[in-house]
mmCIF file of C-alpha atoms in Angstrom:
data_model
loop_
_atom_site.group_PDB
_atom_site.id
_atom_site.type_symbol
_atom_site.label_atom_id
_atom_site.label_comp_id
_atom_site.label_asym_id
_atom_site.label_seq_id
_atom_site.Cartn_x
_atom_site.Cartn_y
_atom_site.Cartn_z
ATOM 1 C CA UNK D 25 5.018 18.031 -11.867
ATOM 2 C CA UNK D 26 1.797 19.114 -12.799
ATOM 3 C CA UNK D 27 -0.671 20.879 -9.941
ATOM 4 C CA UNK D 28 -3.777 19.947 -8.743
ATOM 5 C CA UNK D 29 -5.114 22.281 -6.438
ATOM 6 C CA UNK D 30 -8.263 21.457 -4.638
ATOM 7 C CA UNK D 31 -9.590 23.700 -1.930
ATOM 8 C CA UNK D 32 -10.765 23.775 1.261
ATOM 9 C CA UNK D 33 -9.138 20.139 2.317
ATOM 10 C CA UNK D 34 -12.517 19.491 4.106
ATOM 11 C CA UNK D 35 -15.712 21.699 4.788
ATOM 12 C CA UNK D 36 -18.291 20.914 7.443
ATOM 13 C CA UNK D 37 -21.931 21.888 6.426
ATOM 14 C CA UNK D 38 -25.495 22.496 7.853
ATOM 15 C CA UNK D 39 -27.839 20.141 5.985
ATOM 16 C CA UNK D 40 -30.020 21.767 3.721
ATOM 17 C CA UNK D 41 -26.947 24.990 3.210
ATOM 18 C CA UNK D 42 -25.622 25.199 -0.075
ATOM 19 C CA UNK D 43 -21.633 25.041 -0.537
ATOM 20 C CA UNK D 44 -19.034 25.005 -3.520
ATOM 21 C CA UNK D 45 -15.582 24.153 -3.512
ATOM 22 C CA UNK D 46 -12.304 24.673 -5.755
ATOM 23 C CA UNK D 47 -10.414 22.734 -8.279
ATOM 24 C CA UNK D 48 -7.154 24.990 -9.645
ATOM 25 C CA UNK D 49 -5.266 23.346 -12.531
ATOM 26 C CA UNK D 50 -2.382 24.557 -15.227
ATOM 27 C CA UNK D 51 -3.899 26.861 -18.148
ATOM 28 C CA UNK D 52 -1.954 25.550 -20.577
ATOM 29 C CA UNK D 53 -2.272 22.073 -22.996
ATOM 30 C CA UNK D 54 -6.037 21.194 -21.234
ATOM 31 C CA UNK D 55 -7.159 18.313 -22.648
ATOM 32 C CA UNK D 56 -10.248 17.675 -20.115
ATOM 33 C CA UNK D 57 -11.298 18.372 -16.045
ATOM 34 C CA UNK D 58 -12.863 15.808 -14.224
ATOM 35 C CA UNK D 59 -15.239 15.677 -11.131
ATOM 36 C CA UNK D 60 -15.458 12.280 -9.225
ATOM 37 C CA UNK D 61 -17.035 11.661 -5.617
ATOM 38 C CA UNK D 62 -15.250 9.206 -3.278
ATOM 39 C CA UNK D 63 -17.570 7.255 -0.429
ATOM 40 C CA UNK D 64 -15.138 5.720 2.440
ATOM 41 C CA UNK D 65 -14.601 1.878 1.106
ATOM 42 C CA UNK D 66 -15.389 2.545 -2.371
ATOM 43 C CA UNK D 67 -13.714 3.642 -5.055
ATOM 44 C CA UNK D 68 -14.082 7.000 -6.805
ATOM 45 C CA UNK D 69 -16.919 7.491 -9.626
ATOM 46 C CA UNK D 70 -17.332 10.440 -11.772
ATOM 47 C CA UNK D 71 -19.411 13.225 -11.325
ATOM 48 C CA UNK D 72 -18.740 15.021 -14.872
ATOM 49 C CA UNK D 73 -16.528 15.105 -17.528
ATOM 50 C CA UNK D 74 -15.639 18.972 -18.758
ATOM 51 C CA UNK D 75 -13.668 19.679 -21.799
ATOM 52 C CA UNK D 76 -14.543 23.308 -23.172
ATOM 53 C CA UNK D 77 -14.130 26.608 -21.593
ATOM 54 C CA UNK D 78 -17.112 27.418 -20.293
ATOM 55 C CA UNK D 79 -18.769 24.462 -19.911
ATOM 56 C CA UNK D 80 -21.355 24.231 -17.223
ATOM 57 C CA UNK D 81 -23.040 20.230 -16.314
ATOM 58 C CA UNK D 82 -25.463 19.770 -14.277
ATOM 59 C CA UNK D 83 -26.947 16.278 -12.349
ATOM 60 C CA UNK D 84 -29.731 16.660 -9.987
ATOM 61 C CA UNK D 85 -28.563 19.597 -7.100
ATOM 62 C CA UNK D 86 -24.429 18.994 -8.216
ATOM 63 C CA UNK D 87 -23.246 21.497 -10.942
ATOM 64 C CA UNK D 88 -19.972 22.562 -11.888
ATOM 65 C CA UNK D 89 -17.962 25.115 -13.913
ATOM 66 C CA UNK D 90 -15.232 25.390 -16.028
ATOM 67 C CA UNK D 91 -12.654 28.104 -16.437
ATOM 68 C CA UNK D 92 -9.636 26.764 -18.854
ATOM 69 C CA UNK D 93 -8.062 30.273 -19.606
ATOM 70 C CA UNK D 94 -7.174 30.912 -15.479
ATOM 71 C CA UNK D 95 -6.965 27.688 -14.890
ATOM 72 C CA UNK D 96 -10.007 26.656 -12.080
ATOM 73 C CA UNK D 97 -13.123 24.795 -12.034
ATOM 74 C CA UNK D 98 -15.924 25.020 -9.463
ATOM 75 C CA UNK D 99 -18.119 22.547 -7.518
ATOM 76 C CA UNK D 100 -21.324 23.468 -6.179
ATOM 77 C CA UNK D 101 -24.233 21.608 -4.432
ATOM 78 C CA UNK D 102 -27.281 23.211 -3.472
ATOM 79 C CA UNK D 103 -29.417 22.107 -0.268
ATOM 80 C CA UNK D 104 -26.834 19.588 0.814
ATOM 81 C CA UNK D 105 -28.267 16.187 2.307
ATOM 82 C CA UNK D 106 -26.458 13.608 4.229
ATOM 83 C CA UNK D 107 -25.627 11.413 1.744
ATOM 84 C CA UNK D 108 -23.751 14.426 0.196
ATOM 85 C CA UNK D 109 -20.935 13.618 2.456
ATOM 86 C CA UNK D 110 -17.808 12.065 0.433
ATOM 87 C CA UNK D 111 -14.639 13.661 -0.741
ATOM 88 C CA UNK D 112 -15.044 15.161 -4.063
ATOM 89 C CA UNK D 113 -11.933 14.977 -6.334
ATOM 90 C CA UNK D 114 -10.968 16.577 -9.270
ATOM 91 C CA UNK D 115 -8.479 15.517 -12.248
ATOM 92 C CA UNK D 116 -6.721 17.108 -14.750
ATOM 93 C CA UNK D 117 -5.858 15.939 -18.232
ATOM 94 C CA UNK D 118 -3.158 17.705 -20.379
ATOM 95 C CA UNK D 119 -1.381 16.924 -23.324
ATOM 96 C CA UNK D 120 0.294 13.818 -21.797
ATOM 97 C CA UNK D 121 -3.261 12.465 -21.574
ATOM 98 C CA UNK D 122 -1.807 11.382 -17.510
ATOM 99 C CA UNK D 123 -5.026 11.449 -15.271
ATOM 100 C CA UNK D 124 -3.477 14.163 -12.683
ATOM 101 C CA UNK D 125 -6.088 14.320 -9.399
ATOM 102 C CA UNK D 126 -6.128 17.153 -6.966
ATOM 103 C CA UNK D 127 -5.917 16.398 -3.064
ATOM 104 C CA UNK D 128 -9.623 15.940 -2.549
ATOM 105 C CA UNK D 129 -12.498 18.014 -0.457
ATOM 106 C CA UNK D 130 -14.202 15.820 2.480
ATOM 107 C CA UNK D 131 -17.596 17.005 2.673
ATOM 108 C CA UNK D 132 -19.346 16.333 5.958
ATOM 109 C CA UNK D 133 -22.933 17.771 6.238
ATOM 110 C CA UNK D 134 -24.402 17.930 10.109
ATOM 111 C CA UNK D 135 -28.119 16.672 10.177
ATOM 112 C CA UNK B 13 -20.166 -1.458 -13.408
ATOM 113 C CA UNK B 14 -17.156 -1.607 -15.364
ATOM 114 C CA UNK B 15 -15.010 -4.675 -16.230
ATOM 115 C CA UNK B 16 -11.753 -3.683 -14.034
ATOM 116 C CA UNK B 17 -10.245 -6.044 -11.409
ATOM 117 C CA UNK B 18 -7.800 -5.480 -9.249
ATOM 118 C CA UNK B 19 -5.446 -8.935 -7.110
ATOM 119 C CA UNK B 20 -4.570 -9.306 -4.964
ATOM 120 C CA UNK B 21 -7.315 -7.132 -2.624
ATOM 121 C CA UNK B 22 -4.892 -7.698 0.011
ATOM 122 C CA UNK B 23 -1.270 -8.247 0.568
ATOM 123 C CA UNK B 24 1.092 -8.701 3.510
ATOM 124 C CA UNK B 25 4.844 -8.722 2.665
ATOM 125 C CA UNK B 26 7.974 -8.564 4.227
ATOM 126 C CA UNK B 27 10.161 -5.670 3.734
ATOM 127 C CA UNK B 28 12.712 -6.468 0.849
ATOM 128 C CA UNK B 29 10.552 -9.191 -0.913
ATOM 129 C CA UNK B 30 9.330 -8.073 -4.841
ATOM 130 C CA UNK B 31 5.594 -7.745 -4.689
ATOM 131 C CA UNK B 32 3.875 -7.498 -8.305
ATOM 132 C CA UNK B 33 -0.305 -6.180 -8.316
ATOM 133 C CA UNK B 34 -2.437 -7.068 -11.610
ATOM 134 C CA UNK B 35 -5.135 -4.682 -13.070
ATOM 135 C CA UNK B 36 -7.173 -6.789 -15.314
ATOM 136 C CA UNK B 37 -9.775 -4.676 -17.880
ATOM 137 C CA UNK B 38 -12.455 -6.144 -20.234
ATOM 138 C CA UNK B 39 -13.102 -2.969 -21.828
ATOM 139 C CA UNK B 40 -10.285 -2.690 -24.149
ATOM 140 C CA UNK B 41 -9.925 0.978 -22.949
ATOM 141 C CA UNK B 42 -6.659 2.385 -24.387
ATOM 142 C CA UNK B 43 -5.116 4.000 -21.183
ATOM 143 C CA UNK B 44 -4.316 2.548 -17.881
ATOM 144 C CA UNK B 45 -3.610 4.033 -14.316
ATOM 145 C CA UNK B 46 -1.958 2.977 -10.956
ATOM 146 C CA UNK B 47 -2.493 5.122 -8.411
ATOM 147 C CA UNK B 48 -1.388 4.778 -4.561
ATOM 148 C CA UNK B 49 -4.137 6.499 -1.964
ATOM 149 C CA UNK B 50 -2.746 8.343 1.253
ATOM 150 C CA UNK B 51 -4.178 10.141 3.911
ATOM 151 C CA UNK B 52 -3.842 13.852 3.215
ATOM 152 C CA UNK B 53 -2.151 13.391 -0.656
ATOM 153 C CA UNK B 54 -5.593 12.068 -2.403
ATOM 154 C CA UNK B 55 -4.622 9.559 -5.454
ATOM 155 C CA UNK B 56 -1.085 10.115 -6.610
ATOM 156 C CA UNK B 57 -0.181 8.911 -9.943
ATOM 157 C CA UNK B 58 2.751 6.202 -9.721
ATOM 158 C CA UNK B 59 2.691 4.873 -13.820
ATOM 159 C CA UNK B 60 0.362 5.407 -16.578
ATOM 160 C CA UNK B 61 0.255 3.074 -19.891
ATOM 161 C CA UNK B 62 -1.323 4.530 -23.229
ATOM 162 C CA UNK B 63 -0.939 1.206 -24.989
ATOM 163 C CA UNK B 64 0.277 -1.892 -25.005
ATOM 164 C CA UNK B 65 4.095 -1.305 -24.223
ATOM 165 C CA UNK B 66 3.429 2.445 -24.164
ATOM 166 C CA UNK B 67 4.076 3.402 -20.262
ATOM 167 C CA UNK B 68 4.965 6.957 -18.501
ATOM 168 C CA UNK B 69 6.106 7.826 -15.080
ATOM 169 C CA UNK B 70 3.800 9.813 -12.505
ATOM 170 C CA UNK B 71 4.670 12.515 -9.669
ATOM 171 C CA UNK B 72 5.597 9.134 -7.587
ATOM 172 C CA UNK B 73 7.304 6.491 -9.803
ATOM 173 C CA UNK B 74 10.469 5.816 -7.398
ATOM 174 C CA UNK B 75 10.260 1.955 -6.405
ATOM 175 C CA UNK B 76 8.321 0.954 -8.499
ATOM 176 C CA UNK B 77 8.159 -0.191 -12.230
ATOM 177 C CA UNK B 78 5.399 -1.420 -14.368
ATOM 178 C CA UNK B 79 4.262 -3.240 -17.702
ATOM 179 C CA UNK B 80 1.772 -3.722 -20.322
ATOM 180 C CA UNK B 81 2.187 -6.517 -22.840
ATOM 181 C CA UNK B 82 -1.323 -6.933 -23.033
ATOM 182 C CA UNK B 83 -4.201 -4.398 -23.640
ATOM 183 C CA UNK B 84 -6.222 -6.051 -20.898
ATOM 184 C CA UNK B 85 -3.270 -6.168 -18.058
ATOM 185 C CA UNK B 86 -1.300 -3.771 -16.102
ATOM 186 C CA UNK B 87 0.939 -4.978 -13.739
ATOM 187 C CA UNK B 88 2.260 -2.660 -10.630
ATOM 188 C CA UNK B 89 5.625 -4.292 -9.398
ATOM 189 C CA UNK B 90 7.572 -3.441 -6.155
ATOM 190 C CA UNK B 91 11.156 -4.556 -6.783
ATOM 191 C CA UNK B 92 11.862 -4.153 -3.228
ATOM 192 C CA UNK B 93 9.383 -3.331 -1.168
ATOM 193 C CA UNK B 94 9.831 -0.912 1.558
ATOM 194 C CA UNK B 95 7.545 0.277 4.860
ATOM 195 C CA UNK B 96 7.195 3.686 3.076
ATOM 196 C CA UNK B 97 4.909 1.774 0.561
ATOM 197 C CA UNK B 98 2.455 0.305 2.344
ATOM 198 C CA UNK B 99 -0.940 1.771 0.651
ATOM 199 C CA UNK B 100 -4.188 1.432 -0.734
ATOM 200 C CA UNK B 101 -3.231 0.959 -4.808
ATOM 201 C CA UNK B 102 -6.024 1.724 -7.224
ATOM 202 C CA UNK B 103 -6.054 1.287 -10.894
ATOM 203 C CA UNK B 104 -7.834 3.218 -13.648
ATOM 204 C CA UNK B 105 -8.777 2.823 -17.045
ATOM 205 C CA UNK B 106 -10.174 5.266 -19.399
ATOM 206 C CA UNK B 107 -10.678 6.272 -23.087
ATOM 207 C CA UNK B 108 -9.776 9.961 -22.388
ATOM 208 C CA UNK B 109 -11.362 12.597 -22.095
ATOM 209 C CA UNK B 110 -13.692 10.240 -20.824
ATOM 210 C CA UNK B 111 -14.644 9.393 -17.029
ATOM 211 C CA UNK B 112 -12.199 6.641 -16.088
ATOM 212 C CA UNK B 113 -13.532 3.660 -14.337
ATOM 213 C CA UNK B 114 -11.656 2.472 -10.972
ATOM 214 C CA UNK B 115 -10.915 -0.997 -9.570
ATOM 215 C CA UNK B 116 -11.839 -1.923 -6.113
ATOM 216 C CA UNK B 117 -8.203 -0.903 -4.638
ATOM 217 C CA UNK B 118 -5.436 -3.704 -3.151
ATOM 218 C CA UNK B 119 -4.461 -2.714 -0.017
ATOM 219 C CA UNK B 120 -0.980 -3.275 0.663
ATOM 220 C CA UNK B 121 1.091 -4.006 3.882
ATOM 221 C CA UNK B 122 4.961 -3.985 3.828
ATOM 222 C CA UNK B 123 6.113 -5.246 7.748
#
């Protein structure tokens, strides 16, 4: 079974604070590490695709790293607004090309 | 928005009954995802397809079976359902590594 870590399970912030959470995957056979955000009622939609070691995207105040060789990935949004709050997943892609996700974060930020 | 549909949205069955859910694409994507969605476990992979006829088990593939004669359909079936199944099901299709794409979600009620 492959494993998805994601951490913290939730995370309460101060609007306008800045926060980052994890994404911990296996180091070997990466194929790819996604990032999606999940509104209640909808359904997930990505956030970024990362495939290299190293790779750093960006879109508007969400960013995110990539770390293949130990394995973790990191989410980070700066000056956090209400409409921040979602749960952020991430998925893993090895050689088996399965779409693996991790537990999820629910963001809440406080006006 | 992506051509993926999901049908039923919503289903009430009786325990023991066989209960099959269609994922319909237009995007001729190669690979194909059911997922179930709990509170606390995120999206857990029940069956992946990588082509027509081409399936693989996920972390939770007990109970339930699935197939893909067709690039465009992916069929979830519950042989027998059970209360421990009652979800929200999601499907996913992708080109990996790309982002994958999700349906709308059937949410399922085993009494």
């Amino acid at each position: 079974i492959l494993n998805v870590e994601q951490s913290p399970q939730s995370l309460h912030v101060q609007e306008g604070d800045s926060t980052n959470f994890t994404c911990s995957f296996p180091s070997s056979n990466f194929y790819a590490l996604h990032w999606y955000r999940w509104e209640t009622a909808k359904s997930p939609e990505a956030l970024f695709v990362m495939t290299l070691n190293g790779d750093e995207k960006k879109k508007g105040r969400i960013s995110a790293t990539l770390n293949t060789k130990e394995g973790y990935s990191y989410l980070y949004i700066k000056g956090s607004q209400p409409e921040d709050s979602a749960t952020y997943l991430c998925a893993f892609i090895g050689g088996a090309q399965k779409l693996v996700f991790g537990q999820g974060t629910r963001l809440t930020i406080n006006p | 928005d992506a051509g993926i549909t999901q049908s039923p949205r919503h289903k009430v069955t009786e325990t023991g009954t066989p209960v099959t859910l269609r994922c319909h694409q237009t995007e001729n994507h190669r690979y194909m995802y059911w997922y179930r969605q709990d509170p606390g476990h995120g999206l857990r992979l029940i069956h992946y397809s990588y082509g027509v006829k081409d399936t693989d088990k996920g972390e939770v593939s007990d109970g339930y079976s699935v197939s893909r004669s067709k690039t465009e359909d992916f069929l979830l079936t519950l042989e027998s359902a059970t209360s421990s199944q009652t979800s929200v099901y999601f499907c996913a299709i992708s080109e990996a590594p790309a982002e994958a794409f999700f349906g709308q979600g059937t949410r399922l009620t085993v009494v």
